[in-house]
Amino acid sequence: MSRESTLFFKIEPTQATGWQKHCAPMQIARMWSCLEFPRDGVPVALEVTKELHVPLDIFLSRKLGVDGQEEIAFGAIASGGVRVLDQEIIEGIGISEEQIEQITEDATRELERRERLYRGKRLPLKIEGQTVLLVDDGIASSSTIRAAVTALRQ
């Protein structure tokens, strides 16, 4: 995905049926695939794909939380083996390399379990060379979206 073809905008779930009026100037015809974060992103992504008539697939990323303070993300992982880390948080809290690796291993096992659960035997959509709209109902951690975008650009 090039910077020029990446579109970011927030859609509130309660506004999903009227969102298309805000997107008209964004050259919707260039969007070929819609990827959503499973669970809360599904209802929003379904509305998007209905309006755009594009295929829908899942895409997984998972926050790497600080032990005992899991709401604080020091990074995230995404499908495809991508990991992003926030060095400022790691250094500020004093997270060791061993802790980072253990938390990453645990998160990777959970991400792989969810991938098998949600995807089953379906193969991922082929998105190379396409414009992709990544949909979630809200982004609680910038780490998870950074990991997802990094993975999709590979």
PDB file of C-alpha atoms in Angstrom:
ATOM      1  CA  MET A   1       0.000   0.000   0.000  1.00  0.00           C
ATOM      2  CA  SER A   2       1.426   3.328  -0.941  1.00  0.00           C
ATOM      3  CA  ARG A   3       0.877   6.411   1.152  1.00  0.00           C
ATOM      4  CA  GLU A   4      -1.220   7.895  -1.656  1.00  0.00           C
ATOM      5  CA  SER A   5      -3.616   4.942  -1.746  1.00  0.00           C
ATOM      6  CA  THR A   6      -4.095   4.584   2.012  1.00  0.00           C
ATOM      7  CA  LEU A   7      -7.279   6.066   3.428  1.00  0.00           C
ATOM      8  CA  PHE A   8      -7.872   6.552   7.143  1.00  0.00           C
ATOM      9  CA  PHE A   9     -11.128   7.789   8.599  1.00  0.00           C
ATOM     10  CA  LYS A  10     -13.183   6.947  11.644  1.00  0.00           C
ATOM     11  CA  ILE A  11     -16.655   5.467  11.321  1.00  0.00           C
ATOM     12  CA  GLU A  12     -18.772   5.356  14.431  1.00  0.00           C
ATOM     13  CA  PRO A  13     -20.853   2.134  14.540  1.00  0.00           C
ATOM     14  CA  THR A  14     -24.044   4.144  14.998  1.00  0.00           C
ATOM     15  CA  GLN A  15     -23.272   6.111  11.819  1.00  0.00           C
ATOM     16  CA  ALA A  16     -22.369   3.143   9.612  1.00  0.00           C
ATOM     17  CA  THR A  17     -25.423   3.374   7.344  1.00  0.00           C
ATOM     18  CA  GLY A  18     -24.813   7.036   6.502  1.00  0.00           C
ATOM     19  CA  TRP A  19     -21.048   6.977   6.158  1.00  0.00           C
ATOM     20  CA  GLN A  20     -20.943   6.801   2.347  1.00  0.00           C
ATOM     21  CA  LYS A  21     -21.841  10.496   1.959  1.00  0.00           C
ATOM     22  CA  HIS A  22     -18.558  11.355   3.689  1.00  0.00           C
ATOM     23  CA  CYS A  23     -16.534   9.033   1.453  1.00  0.00           C
ATOM     24  CA  ALA A  24     -17.818  10.085  -1.965  1.00  0.00           C
ATOM     25  CA  PRO A  25     -14.865  12.360  -2.714  1.00  0.00           C
ATOM     26  CA  MET A  26     -12.337   9.642  -1.804  1.00  0.00           C
ATOM     27  CA  GLN A  27     -12.460   7.712  -5.093  1.00  0.00           C
ATOM     28  CA  ILE A  28     -14.189   4.666  -3.652  1.00  0.00           C
ATOM     29  CA  ALA A  29     -13.782   2.783  -6.932  1.00  0.00           C
ATOM     30  CA  ARG A  30     -10.067   2.398  -6.148  1.00  0.00           C
ATOM     31  CA  MET A  31     -10.762   0.294  -3.035  1.00  0.00           C
ATOM     32  CA  TRP A  32     -10.666  -3.400  -3.790  1.00  0.00           C
ATOM     33  CA  SER A  33     -10.565  -5.115  -0.420  1.00  0.00           C
ATOM     34  CA  CYS A  34     -11.773  -4.442   3.084  1.00  0.00           C
ATOM     35  CA  LEU A  35      -9.950  -5.999   6.040  1.00  0.00           C
ATOM     36  CA  GLU A  36     -11.411  -5.863   9.512  1.00  0.00           C
ATOM     37  CA  PHE A  37     -10.226  -6.587  12.990  1.00  0.00           C
ATOM     38  CA  PRO A  38     -12.319  -9.512  14.269  1.00  0.00           C
ATOM     39  CA  ARG A  39     -14.993  -9.082  16.897  1.00  0.00           C
ATOM     40  CA  ASP A  40     -15.913  -5.404  17.270  1.00  0.00           C
ATOM     41  CA  GLY A  41     -14.811  -4.398  13.766  1.00  0.00           C
ATOM     42  CA  VAL A  42     -17.143  -6.879  12.039  1.00  0.00           C
ATOM     43  CA  PRO A  43     -20.421  -4.891  12.141  1.00  0.00           C
ATOM     44  CA  VAL A  44     -18.715  -1.766  10.824  1.00  0.00           C
ATOM     45  CA  ALA A  45     -16.783  -3.639   8.113  1.00  0.00           C
ATOM     46  CA  LEU A  46     -19.933  -5.445   6.951  1.00  0.00           C
ATOM     47  CA  GLU A  47     -21.646  -2.107   6.300  1.00  0.00           C
ATOM     48  CA  VAL A  48     -18.593  -0.845   4.413  1.00  0.00           C
ATOM     49  CA  THR A  49     -18.375  -3.918   2.171  1.00  0.00           C
ATOM     50  CA  LYS A  50     -22.112  -3.855   1.445  1.00  0.00           C
ATOM     51  CA  GLU A  51     -21.895  -0.270   0.221  1.00  0.00           C
ATOM     52  CA  LEU A  52     -18.658  -0.678  -1.731  1.00  0.00           C
ATOM     53  CA  HIS A  53     -19.322  -4.200  -3.041  1.00  0.00           C
ATOM     54  CA  VAL A  54     -15.806  -5.326  -2.148  1.00  0.00           C
ATOM     55  CA  PRO A  55     -14.531  -8.540  -0.558  1.00  0.00           C
ATOM     56  CA  LEU A  56     -14.141  -8.742   3.210  1.00  0.00           C
ATOM     57  CA  ASP A  57     -11.506 -10.576   5.182  1.00  0.00           C
ATOM     58  CA  ILE A  58     -10.083 -10.544   8.692  1.00  0.00           C
ATOM     59  CA  PHE A  59      -6.739  -9.169   9.757  1.00  0.00           C
ATOM     60  CA  LEU A  60      -5.283  -9.772  13.197  1.00  0.00           C
ATOM     61  CA  SER A  61      -3.024  -7.707  15.381  1.00  0.00           C
ATOM     62  CA  ARG A  62      -2.484  -8.011  19.099  1.00  0.00           C
ATOM     63  CA  LYS A  63      -1.247  -5.577  21.728  1.00  0.00           C
ATOM     64  CA  LEU A  64       1.866  -6.418  23.739  1.00  0.00           C
ATOM     65  CA  GLY A  65       0.900  -5.339  27.241  1.00  0.00           C
ATOM     66  CA  VAL A  66       3.048  -4.625  30.259  1.00  0.00           C
ATOM     67  CA  ASP A  67       2.864  -7.422  32.866  1.00  0.00           C
ATOM     68  CA  GLY A  68       0.456  -6.367  35.597  1.00  0.00           C
ATOM     69  CA  GLN A  69      -0.637  -3.325  33.570  1.00  0.00           C
ATOM     70  CA  GLU A  70      -1.898  -4.966  30.372  1.00  0.00           C
ATOM     71  CA  GLU A  71      -3.776  -1.831  29.313  1.00  0.00           C
ATOM     72  CA  ILE A  72      -0.380  -0.195  28.674  1.00  0.00           C
ATOM     73  CA  ALA A  73       0.981  -1.310  25.310  1.00  0.00           C
ATOM     74  CA  PHE A  74       4.717  -1.390  24.732  1.00  0.00           C
ATOM     75  CA  GLY A  75       4.180  -2.725  21.228  1.00  0.00           C
ATOM     76  CA  ALA A  76       2.074  -5.044  19.101  1.00  0.00           C
ATOM     77  CA  ILE A  77       2.267  -7.973  16.717  1.00  0.00           C
ATOM     78  CA  ALA A  78       0.315  -8.652  13.535  1.00  0.00           C
ATOM     79  CA  SER A  79      -0.371 -11.513  11.149  1.00  0.00           C
ATOM     80  CA  GLY A  80       2.673 -12.279   9.063  1.00  0.00           C
ATOM     81  CA  GLY A  81       5.171 -12.132  11.922  1.00  0.00           C
ATOM     82  CA  VAL A  82       5.368  -8.356  12.286  1.00  0.00           C
ATOM     83  CA  ARG A  83       6.262  -6.796  15.624  1.00  0.00           C
ATOM     84  CA  VAL A  84       6.479  -3.098  16.458  1.00  0.00           C
ATOM     85  CA  LEU A  85       7.871  -1.860  19.748  1.00  0.00           C
ATOM     86  CA  ASP A  86       7.599   1.479  21.537  1.00  0.00           C
ATOM     87  CA  GLN A  87      11.133   2.041  22.827  1.00  0.00           C
ATOM     88  CA  GLU A  88      10.070   5.022  24.925  1.00  0.00           C
ATOM     89  CA  ILE A  89       7.634   2.921  26.955  1.00  0.00           C
ATOM     90  CA  ILE A  90      10.040  -0.027  27.143  1.00  0.00           C
ATOM     91  CA  GLU A  91      12.819   2.181  28.508  1.00  0.00           C
ATOM     92  CA  GLY A  92      10.493   4.222  30.734  1.00  0.00           C
ATOM     93  CA  ILE A  93       9.040   1.170  32.455  1.00  0.00           C
ATOM     94  CA  GLY A  94      12.235  -0.858  32.325  1.00  0.00           C
ATOM     95  CA  ILE A  95      10.958  -3.912  30.448  1.00  0.00           C
ATOM     96  CA  SER A  96      13.723  -6.460  29.928  1.00  0.00           C
ATOM     97  CA  GLU A  97      14.495  -8.161  26.616  1.00  0.00           C
ATOM     98  CA  GLU A  98      13.491 -11.470  28.226  1.00  0.00           C
ATOM     99  CA  GLN A  99      10.100 -10.043  29.231  1.00  0.00           C
ATOM    100  CA  ILE A 100       9.581  -8.645  25.731  1.00  0.00           C
ATOM    101  CA  GLU A 101      10.351 -12.021  24.157  1.00  0.00           C
ATOM    102  CA  GLN A 102       8.110 -13.965  26.595  1.00  0.00           C
ATOM    103  CA  ILE A 103       5.168 -11.605  26.156  1.00  0.00           C
ATOM    104  CA  THR A 104       5.680 -11.681  22.373  1.00  0.00           C
ATOM    105  CA  GLU A 105       5.705 -15.505  22.365  1.00  0.00           C
ATOM    106  CA  ASP A 106       2.500 -15.651  24.426  1.00  0.00           C
ATOM    107  CA  ALA A 107       0.787 -13.065  22.216  1.00  0.00           C
ATOM    108  CA  THR A 108       1.926 -14.858  19.046  1.00  0.00           C
ATOM    109  CA  ARG A 109       0.426 -18.150  20.250  1.00  0.00           C
ATOM    110  CA  GLU A 110      -2.878 -16.377  20.967  1.00  0.00           C
ATOM    111  CA  LEU A 111      -2.836 -14.547  17.628  1.00  0.00           C
ATOM    112  CA  GLU A 112      -2.220 -17.849  15.787  1.00  0.00           C
ATOM    113  CA  ARG A 113      -5.016 -19.544  17.773  1.00  0.00           C
ATOM    114  CA  ARG A 114      -7.443 -16.783  16.835  1.00  0.00           C
ATOM    115  CA  GLU A 115      -6.329 -16.888  13.194  1.00  0.00           C
ATOM    116  CA  ARG A 116      -7.177 -20.619  13.075  1.00  0.00           C
ATOM    117  CA  LEU A 117     -10.471 -20.022  14.903  1.00  0.00           C
ATOM    118  CA  TYR A 118     -11.673 -17.104  12.764  1.00  0.00           C
ATOM    119  CA  ARG A 119     -10.282 -18.151   9.401  1.00  0.00           C
ATOM    120  CA  GLY A 120     -10.651 -21.930   9.513  1.00  0.00           C
ATOM    121  CA  LYS A 121      -9.345 -23.276   6.208  1.00  0.00           C
ATOM    122  CA  ARG A 122     -10.072 -20.121   4.192  1.00  0.00           C
ATOM    123  CA  LEU A 123      -7.002 -18.542   2.638  1.00  0.00           C
ATOM    124  CA  PRO A 124      -6.397 -14.813   3.129  1.00  0.00           C
ATOM    125  CA  LEU A 125      -7.437 -12.467   0.332  1.00  0.00           C
ATOM    126  CA  LYS A 126      -4.677 -11.588  -2.105  1.00  0.00           C
ATOM    127  CA  ILE A 127      -4.229  -7.863  -1.560  1.00  0.00           C
ATOM    128  CA  GLU A 128      -0.893  -7.137  -3.231  1.00  0.00           C
ATOM    129  CA  GLY A 129      -1.228  -4.118  -5.503  1.00  0.00           C
ATOM    130  CA  GLN A 130      -4.702  -3.309  -4.188  1.00  0.00           C
ATOM    131  CA  THR A 131      -5.945  -0.466  -2.081  1.00  0.00           C
ATOM    132  CA  VAL A 132      -7.066  -1.805   1.282  1.00  0.00           C
ATOM    133  CA  LEU A 133      -9.448  -0.245   3.755  1.00  0.00           C
ATOM    134  CA  LEU A 134      -8.586  -1.394   7.278  1.00  0.00           C
ATOM    135  CA  VAL A 135     -11.649  -1.187   9.543  1.00  0.00           C
ATOM    136  CA  ASP A 136     -12.057  -1.322  13.306  1.00  0.00           C
ATOM    137  CA  ASP A 137     -14.664   0.141  15.621  1.00  0.00           C
ATOM    138  CA  GLY A 138     -11.994   2.136  17.433  1.00  0.00           C
ATOM    139  CA  ILE A 139      -8.267   2.129  17.968  1.00  0.00           C
ATOM    140  CA  ALA A 140      -7.342   1.831  21.625  1.00  0.00           C
ATOM    141  CA  SER A 141      -3.628   1.405  20.997  1.00  0.00           C
ATOM    142  CA  SER A 142      -1.653   2.982  18.187  1.00  0.00           C
ATOM    143  CA  SER A 143       0.700   0.001  18.412  1.00  0.00           C
ATOM    144  CA  THR A 144      -1.887  -2.413  17.025  1.00  0.00           C
ATOM    145  CA  ILE A 145      -2.703  -0.243  14.016  1.00  0.00           C
ATOM    146  CA  ARG A 146       0.998   0.438  13.357  1.00  0.00           C
ATOM    147  CA  ALA A 147       1.687  -3.316  13.410  1.00  0.00           C
ATOM    148  CA  ALA A 148      -1.239  -3.977  11.075  1.00  0.00           C
ATOM    149  CA  VAL A 149      -0.218  -1.318   8.561  1.00  0.00           C
ATOM    150  CA  THR A 150       3.412  -2.481   8.683  1.00  0.00           C
ATOM    151  CA  ALA A 151       2.345  -6.075   8.025  1.00  0.00           C
ATOM    152  CA  LEU A 152       0.059  -5.086   5.163  1.00  0.00           C
ATOM    153  CA  ARG A 153       2.807  -3.078   3.484  1.00  0.00           C
ATOM    154  CA  GLN A 154       5.113  -6.126   3.348  1.00  0.00           C
TER     155      GLN A 154
END
